[in-house]
CSV table of C-alpha atoms in Angstrom, one decimal:
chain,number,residue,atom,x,y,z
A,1,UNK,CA,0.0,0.0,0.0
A,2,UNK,CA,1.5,3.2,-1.1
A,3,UNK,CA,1.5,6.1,1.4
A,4,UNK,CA,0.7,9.8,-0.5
A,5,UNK,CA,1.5,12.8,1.9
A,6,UNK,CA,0.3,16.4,0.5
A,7,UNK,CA,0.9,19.5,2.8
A,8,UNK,CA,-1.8,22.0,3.4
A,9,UNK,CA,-1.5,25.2,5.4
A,10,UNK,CA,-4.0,24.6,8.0
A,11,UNK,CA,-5.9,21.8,9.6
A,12,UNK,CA,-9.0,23.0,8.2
A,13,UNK,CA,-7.7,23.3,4.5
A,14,UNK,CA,-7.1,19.6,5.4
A,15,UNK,CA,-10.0,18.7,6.1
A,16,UNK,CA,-11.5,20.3,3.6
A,17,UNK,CA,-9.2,19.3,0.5
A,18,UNK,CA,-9.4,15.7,1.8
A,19,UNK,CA,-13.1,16.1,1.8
A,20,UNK,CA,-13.0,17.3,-2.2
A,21,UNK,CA,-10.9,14.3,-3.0
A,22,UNK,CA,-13.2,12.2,-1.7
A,23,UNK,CA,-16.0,13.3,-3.6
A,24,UNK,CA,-14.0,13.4,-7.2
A,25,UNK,CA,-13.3,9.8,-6.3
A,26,UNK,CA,-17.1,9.2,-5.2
A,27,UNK,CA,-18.9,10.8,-8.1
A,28,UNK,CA,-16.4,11.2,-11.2
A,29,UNK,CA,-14.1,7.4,-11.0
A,30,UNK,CA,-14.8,3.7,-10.0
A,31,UNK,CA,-12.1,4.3,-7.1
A,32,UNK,CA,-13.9,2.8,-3.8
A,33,UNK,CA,-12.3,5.3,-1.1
A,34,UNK,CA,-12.9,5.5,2.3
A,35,UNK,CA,-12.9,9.4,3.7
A,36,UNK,CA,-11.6,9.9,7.7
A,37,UNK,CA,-12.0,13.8,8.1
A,38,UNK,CA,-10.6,13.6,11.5
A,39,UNK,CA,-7.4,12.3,10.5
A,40,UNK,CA,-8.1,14.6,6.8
A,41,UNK,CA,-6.9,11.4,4.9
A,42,UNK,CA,-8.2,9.2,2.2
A,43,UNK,CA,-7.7,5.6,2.2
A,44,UNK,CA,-8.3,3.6,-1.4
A,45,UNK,CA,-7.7,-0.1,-2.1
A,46,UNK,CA,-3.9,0.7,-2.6
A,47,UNK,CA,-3.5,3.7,-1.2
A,48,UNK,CA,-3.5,6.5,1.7
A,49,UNK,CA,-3.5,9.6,1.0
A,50,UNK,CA,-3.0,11.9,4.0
A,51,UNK,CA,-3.3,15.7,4.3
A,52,UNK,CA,-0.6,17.5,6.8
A,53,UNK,CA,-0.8,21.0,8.0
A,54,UNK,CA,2.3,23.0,8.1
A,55,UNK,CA,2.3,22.6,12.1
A,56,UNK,CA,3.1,19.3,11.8
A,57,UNK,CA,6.5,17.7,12.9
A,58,UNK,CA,7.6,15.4,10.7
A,59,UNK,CA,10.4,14.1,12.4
A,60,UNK,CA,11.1,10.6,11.1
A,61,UNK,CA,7.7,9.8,9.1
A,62,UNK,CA,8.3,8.5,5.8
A,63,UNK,CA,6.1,8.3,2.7
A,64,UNK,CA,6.0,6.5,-0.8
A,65,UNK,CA,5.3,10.1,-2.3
A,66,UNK,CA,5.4,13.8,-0.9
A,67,UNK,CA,3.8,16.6,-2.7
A,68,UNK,CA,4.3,20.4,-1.6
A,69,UNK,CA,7.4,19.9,0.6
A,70,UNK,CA,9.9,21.3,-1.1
A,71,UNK,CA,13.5,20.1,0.0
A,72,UNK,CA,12.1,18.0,2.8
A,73,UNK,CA,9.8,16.1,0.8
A,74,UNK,CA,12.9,15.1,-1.1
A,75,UNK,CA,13.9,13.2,2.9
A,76,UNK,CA,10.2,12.2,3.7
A,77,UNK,CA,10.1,10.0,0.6
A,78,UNK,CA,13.4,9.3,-0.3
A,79,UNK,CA,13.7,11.7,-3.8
A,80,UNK,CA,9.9,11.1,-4.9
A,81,UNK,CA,8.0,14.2,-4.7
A,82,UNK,CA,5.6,15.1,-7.0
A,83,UNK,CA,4.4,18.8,-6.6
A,84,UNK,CA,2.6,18.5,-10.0
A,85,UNK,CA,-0.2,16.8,-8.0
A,86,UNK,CA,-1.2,19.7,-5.9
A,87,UNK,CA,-4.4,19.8,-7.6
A,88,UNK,CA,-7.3,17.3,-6.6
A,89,UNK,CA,-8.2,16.5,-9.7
A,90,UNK,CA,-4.4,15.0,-11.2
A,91,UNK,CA,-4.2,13.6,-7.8
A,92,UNK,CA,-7.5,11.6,-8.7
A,93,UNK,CA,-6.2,10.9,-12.2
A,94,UNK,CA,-2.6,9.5,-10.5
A,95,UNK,CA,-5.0,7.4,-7.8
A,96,UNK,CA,-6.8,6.1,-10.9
A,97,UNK,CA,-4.0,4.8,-13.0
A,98,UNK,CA,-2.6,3.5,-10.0
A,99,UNK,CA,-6.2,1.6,-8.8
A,100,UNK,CA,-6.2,-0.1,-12.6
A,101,UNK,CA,-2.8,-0.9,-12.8
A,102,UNK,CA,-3.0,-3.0,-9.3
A,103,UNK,CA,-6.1,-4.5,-10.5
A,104,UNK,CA,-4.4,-5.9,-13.2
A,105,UNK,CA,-1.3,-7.0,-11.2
A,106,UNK,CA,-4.1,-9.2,-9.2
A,107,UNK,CA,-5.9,-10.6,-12.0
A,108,UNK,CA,-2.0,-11.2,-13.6
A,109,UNK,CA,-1.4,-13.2,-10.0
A,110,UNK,CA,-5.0,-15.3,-10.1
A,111,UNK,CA,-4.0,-16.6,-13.4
């Protein structure tokens, strides 16, 4: 299960953008998601997504994939940041090609 980390400013923005990305994935994809707004994150079949205020100490927590930390997400996931996600809607599209491809890694495995 990969582990997506995007930083917000505040809790609320949080909240709220983990909120939106739940819904893209509800209404607009096939994606079955699972939305906890009190930890703001967004858990798929093969995936977490978790929204961190700036606040937040990241002393040794470590991620697949960091998006918005600038030089530290480049320590947080070992050299895979990916600020071009910052928008809901690519990071639905990444959660999406990522849902299908692991699909048909298990079908590939049942066979």
């Amino acid at each position: 299960m990969k582990t997506v980390y995007v930083r917000t400013k505040t809790k609320d923005e949080a909240r709220k953008r983990a909120e939106w990305l739940y819904m893209i994935l509800r209404d607009c994809t096939p994606v079955i998601a699972d939305l906890h707004t009190s930890k703001a994150q967004v858990v798929t079949e093969s995936m977490v997504i978790k929204y961190v205020p700036e606040n937040y100490t990241m002393d040794g927590i470590r991620c697949d994939i960091a998006i918005g930390f600038g030089q530290l997400g480049k320590i947080i996931a070992t050299e895979n940041t990916c600020d071009n996600l910052m928008d809901e809607r690519e990071l639905a599209k990444y959660i999406v090609d990522n849902e299908t491809i692991s699909e048909n890694e298990n079908i590939e495995c049942r066979r």
